[in-house]
PDB file of C-alpha atoms in Angstrom:
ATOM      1  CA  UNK A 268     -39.687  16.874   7.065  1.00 41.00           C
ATOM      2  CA  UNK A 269     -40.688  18.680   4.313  1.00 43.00           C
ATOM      3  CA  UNK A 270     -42.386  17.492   0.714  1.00 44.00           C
ATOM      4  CA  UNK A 271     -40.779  17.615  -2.119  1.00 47.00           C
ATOM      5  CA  UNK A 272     -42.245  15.947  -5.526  1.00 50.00           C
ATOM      6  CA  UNK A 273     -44.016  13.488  -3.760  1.00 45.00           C
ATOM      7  CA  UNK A 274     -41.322  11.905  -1.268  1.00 44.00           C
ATOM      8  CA  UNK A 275     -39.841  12.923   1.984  1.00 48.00           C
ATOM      9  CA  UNK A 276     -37.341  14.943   2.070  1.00 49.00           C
ATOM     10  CA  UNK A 277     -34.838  16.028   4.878  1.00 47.00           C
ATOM     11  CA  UNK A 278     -35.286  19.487   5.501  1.00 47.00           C
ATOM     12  CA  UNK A 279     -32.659  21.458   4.433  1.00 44.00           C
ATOM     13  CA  UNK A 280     -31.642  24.549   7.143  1.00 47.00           C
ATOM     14  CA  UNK A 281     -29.400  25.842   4.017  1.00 46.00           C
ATOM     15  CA  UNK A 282     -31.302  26.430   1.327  1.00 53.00           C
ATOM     16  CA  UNK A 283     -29.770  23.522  -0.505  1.00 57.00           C
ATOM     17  CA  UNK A 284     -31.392  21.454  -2.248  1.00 65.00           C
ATOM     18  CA  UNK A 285     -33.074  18.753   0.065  1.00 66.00           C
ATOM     19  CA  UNK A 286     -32.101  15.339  -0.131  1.00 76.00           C
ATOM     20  CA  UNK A 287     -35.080  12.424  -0.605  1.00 84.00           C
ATOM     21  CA  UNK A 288     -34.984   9.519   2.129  1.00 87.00           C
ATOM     22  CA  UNK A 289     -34.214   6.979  -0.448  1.00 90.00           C
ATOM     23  CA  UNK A 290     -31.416   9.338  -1.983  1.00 90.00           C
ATOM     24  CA  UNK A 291     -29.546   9.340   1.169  1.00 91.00           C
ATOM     25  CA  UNK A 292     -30.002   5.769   1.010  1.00 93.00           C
ATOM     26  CA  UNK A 293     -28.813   4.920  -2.004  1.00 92.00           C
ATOM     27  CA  UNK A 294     -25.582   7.011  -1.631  1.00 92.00           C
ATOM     28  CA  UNK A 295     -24.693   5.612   1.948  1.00 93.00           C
ATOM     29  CA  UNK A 296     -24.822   1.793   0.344  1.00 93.00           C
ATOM     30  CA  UNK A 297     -21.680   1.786  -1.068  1.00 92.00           C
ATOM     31  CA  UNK A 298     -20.378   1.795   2.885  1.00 93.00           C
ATOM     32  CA  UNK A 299     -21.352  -1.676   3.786  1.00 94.00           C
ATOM     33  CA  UNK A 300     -19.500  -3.785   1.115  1.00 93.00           C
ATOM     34  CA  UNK A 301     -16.059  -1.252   1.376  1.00 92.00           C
ATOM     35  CA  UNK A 302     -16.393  -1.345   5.760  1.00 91.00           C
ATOM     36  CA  UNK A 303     -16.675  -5.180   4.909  1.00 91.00           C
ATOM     37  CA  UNK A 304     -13.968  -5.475   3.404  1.00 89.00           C
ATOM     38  CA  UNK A 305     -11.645  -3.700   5.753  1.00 87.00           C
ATOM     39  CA  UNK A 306     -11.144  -6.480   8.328  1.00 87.00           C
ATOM     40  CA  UNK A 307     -11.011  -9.806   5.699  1.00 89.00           C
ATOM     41  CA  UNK A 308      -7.480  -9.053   4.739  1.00 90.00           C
ATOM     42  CA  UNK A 309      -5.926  -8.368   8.116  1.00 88.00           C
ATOM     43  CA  UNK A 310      -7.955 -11.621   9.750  1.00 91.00           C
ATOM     44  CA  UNK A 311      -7.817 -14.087   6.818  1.00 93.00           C
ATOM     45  CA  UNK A 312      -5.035 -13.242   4.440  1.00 94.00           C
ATOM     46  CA  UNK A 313      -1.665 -13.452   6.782  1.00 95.00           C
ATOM     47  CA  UNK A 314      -2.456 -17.163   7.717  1.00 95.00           C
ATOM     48  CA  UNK A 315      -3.789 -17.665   4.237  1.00 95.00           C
ATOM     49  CA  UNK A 316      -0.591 -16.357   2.689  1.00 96.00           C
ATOM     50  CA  UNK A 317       1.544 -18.252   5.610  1.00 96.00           C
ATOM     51  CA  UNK A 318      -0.168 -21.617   5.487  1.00 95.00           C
ATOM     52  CA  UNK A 319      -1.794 -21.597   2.227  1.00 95.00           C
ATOM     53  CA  UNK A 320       0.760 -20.100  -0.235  1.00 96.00           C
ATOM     54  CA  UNK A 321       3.694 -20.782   1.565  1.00 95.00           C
ATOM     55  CA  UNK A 322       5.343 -16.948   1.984  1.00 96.00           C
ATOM     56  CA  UNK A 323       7.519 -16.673   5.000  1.00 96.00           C
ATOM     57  CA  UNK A 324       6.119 -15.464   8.193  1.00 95.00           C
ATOM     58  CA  UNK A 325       8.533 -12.527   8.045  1.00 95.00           C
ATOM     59  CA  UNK A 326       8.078 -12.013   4.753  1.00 96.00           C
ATOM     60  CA  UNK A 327       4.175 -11.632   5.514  1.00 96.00           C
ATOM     61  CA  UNK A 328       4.865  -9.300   8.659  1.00 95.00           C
ATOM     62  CA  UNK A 329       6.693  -7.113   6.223  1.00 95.00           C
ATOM     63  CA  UNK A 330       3.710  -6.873   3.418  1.00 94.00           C
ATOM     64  CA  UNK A 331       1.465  -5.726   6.073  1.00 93.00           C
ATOM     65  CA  UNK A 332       3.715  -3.330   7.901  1.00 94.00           C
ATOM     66  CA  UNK A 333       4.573  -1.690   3.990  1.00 93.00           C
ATOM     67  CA  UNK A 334       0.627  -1.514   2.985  1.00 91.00           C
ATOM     68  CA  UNK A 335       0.229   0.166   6.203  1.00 90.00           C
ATOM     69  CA  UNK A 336       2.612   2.684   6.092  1.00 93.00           C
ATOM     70  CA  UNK A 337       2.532   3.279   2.553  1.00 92.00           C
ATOM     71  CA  UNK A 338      -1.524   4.378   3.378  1.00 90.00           C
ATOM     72  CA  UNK A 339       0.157   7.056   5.414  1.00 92.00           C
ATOM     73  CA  UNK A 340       1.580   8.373   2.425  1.00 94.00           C
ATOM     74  CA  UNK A 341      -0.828   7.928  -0.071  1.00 94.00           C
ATOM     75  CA  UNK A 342      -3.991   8.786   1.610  1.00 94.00           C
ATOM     76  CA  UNK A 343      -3.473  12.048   1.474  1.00 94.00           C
ATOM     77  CA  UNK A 344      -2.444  11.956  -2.083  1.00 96.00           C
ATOM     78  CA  UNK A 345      -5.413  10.298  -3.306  1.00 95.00           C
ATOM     79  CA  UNK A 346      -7.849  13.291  -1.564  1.00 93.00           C
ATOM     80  CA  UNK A 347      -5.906  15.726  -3.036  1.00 94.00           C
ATOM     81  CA  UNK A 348      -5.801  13.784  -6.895  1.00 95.00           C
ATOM     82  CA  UNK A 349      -9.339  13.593  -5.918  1.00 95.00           C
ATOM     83  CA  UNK A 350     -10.115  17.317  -5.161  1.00 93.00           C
ATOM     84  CA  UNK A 351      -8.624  18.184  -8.709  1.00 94.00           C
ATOM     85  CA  UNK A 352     -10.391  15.926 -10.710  1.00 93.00           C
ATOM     86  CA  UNK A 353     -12.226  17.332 -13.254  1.00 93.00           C
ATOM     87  CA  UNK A 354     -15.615  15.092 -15.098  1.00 90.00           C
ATOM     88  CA  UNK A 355     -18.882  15.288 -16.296  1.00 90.00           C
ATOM     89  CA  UNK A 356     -19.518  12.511 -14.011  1.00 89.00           C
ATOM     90  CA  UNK A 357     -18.249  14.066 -10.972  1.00 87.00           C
ATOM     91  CA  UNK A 358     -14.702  14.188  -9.335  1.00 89.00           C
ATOM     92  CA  UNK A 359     -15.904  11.668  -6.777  1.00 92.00           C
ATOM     93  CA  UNK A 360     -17.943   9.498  -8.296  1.00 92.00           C
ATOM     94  CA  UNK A 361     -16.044   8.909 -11.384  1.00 94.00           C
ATOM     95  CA  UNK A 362     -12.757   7.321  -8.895  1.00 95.00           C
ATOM     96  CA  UNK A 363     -15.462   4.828  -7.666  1.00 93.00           C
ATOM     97  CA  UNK A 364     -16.946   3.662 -11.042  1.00 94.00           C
ATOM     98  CA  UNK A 365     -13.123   3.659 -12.518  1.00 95.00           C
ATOM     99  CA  UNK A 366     -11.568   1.977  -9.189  1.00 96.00           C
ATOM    100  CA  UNK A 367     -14.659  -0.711  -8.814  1.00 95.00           C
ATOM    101  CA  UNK A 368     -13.606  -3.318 -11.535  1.00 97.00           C
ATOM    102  CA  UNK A 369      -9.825  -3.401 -10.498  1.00 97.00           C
ATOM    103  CA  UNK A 370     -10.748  -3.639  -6.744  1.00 96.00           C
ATOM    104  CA  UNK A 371     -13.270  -6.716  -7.304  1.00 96.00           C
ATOM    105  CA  UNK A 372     -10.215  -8.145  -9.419  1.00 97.00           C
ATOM    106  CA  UNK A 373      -7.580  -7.411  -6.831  1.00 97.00           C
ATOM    107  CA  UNK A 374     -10.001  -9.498  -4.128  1.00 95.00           C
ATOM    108  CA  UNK A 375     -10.413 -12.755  -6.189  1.00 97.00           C
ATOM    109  CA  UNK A 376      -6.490 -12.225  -6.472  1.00 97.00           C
ATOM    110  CA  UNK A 377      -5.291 -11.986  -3.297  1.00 95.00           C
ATOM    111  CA  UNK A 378      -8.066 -13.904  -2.036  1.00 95.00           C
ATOM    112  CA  UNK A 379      -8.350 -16.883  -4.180  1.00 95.00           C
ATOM    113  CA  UNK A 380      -6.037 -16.324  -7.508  1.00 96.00           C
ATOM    114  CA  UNK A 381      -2.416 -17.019  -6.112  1.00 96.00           C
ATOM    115  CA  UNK A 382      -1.177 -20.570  -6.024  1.00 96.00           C
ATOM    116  CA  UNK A 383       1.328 -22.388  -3.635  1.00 95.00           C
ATOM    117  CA  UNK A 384       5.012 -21.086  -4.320  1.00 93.00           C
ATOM    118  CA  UNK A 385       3.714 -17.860  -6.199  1.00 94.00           C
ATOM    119  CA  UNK A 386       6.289 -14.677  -5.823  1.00 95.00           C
ATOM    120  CA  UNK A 387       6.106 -13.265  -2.170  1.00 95.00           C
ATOM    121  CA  UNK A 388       6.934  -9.762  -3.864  1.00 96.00           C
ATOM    122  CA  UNK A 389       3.852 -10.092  -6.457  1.00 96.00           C
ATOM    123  CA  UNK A 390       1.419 -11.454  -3.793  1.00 96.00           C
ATOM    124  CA  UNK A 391       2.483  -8.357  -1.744  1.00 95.00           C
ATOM    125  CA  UNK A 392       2.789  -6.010  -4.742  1.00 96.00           C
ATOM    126  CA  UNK A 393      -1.003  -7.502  -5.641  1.00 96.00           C
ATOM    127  CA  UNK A 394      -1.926  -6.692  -1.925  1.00 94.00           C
ATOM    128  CA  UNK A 395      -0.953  -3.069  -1.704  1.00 94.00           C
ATOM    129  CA  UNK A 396      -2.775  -2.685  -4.938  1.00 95.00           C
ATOM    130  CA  UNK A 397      -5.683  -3.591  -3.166  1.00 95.00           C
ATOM    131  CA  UNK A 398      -4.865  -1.273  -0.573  1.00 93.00           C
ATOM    132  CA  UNK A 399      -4.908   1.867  -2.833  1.00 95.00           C
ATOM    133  CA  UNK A 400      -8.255   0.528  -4.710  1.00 95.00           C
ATOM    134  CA  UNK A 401      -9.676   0.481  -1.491  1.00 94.00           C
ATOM    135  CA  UNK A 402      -8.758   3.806   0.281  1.00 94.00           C
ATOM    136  CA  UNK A 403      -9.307   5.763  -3.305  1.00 96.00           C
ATOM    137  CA  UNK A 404     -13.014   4.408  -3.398  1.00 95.00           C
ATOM    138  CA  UNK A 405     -13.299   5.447   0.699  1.00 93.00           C
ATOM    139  CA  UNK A 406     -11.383   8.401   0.216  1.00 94.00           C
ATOM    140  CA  UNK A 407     -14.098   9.330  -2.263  1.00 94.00           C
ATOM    141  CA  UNK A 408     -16.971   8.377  -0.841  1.00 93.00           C
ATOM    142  CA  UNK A 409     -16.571   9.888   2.166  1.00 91.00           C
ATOM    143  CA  UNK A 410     -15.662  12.823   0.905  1.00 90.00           C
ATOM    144  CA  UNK A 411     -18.506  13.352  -1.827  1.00 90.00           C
ATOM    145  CA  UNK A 412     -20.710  13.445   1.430  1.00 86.00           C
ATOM    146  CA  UNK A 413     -19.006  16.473   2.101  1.00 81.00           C
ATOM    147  CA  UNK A 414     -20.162  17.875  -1.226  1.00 85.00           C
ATOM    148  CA  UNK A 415     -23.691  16.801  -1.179  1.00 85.00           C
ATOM    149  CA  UNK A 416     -24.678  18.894   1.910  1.00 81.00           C
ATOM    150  CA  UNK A 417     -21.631  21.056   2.844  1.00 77.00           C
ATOM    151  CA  UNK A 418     -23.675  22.235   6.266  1.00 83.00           C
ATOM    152  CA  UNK A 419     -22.589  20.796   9.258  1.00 86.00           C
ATOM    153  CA  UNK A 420     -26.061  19.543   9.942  1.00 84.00           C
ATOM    154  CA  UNK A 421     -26.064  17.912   6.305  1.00 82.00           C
ATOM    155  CA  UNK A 422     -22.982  16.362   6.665  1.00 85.00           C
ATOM    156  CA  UNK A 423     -23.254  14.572  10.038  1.00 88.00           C
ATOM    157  CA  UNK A 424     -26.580  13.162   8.726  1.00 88.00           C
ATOM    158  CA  UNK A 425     -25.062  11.434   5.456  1.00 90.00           C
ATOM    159  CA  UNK A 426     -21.893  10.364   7.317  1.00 90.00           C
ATOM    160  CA  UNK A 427     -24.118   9.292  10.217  1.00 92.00           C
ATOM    161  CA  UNK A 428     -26.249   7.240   7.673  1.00 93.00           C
ATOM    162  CA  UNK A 429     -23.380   5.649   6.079  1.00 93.00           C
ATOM    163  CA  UNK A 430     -21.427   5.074   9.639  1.00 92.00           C
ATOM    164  CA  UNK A 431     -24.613   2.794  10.375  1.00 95.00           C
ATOM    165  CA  UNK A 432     -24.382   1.296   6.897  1.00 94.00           C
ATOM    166  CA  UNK A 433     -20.941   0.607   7.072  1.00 92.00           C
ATOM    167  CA  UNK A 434     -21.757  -1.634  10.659  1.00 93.00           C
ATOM    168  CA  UNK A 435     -23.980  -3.306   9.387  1.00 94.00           C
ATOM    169  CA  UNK A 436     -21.649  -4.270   6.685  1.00 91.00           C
ATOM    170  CA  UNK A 437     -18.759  -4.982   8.637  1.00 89.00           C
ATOM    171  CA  UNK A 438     -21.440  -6.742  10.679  1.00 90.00           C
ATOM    172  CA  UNK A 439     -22.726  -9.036   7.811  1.00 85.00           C
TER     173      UNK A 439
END
């Protein structure tokens, strides 16, 4: 480990800039509340919508299998809008700070916010919305560890870090 200003710093093999302990830290946080909030919706929210809200079975089945597949095809659209955004505040962080307030909305929504008898199509429609808020901010995270340390060594310690974060989130 080497010293820079004071903290400790990974050494860097590269000749990039090395990252403090608490850095790394702070950018593999983010993990735990998104790998949290992975399993929720595919546990809780089909018997919710079932039982609770009254949507058909079927109708439920459906909403999943269509958020599912439609990841397949947006996925790799949201990486690539992400690659060619240009901002002062970063092409990956700026889809997280933009994408954070509609995701928390989208939650209390399909979470709590629909009533008994509400529209199967908006519940669903409100659903795969939460879908794409969620993959965009992964999508970005996980790829702005690419861009912090683009060495191999560099990136399998931040995506180890947040890996662990992300248990320990799904965990909590």
């Amino acid at each position: 480990l080497s010293h820079a200003k004071g903290e400790r710093a990974v050494q860097d093999r590269t000749g990039a800039k090395p990252l403090s302990r608490w850095r790394l830290w702070a950018f593999a946080l983010p993990s735990a509340p998104l790998t949290a909030l992975a399993l929720p919706p595919l546990v809780f929210l089909p018997p919710h919508f079932h039982t609770v809200l009254g949507v058909p079975l079927a109708a439920v089945s459906v909403m999943f299998l269509a958020a599912r597949m439609f990841d397949i095809v947006i996925d790799p659209l949201l990486g690539g809008w992400q690659d060619r955004t240009q901002s002062a505040f970063g092409r990956r962080r700026i889809w997280m700070a933009v994408l954070l307030a509609p995701l928390c909305a989208l939650i209390w929504l399909v979470f709590i916010g629909w009533r008994p008898g509400a529209d199967a199509f908006w519940i669903g429609a409100s659903m795969l919305a939460l879908y794409v808020c969620f993959s965009a901010m992964e999508i970005a995270h996980l790829g702005w560890a690419g861009e912090i340390r683009p060495d191999y060594h560099g990136r399998t310690q931040i995506l180890g870090l947040v890996q662990l974060v992300g248990a320990a989130g799904s965990i909590g």
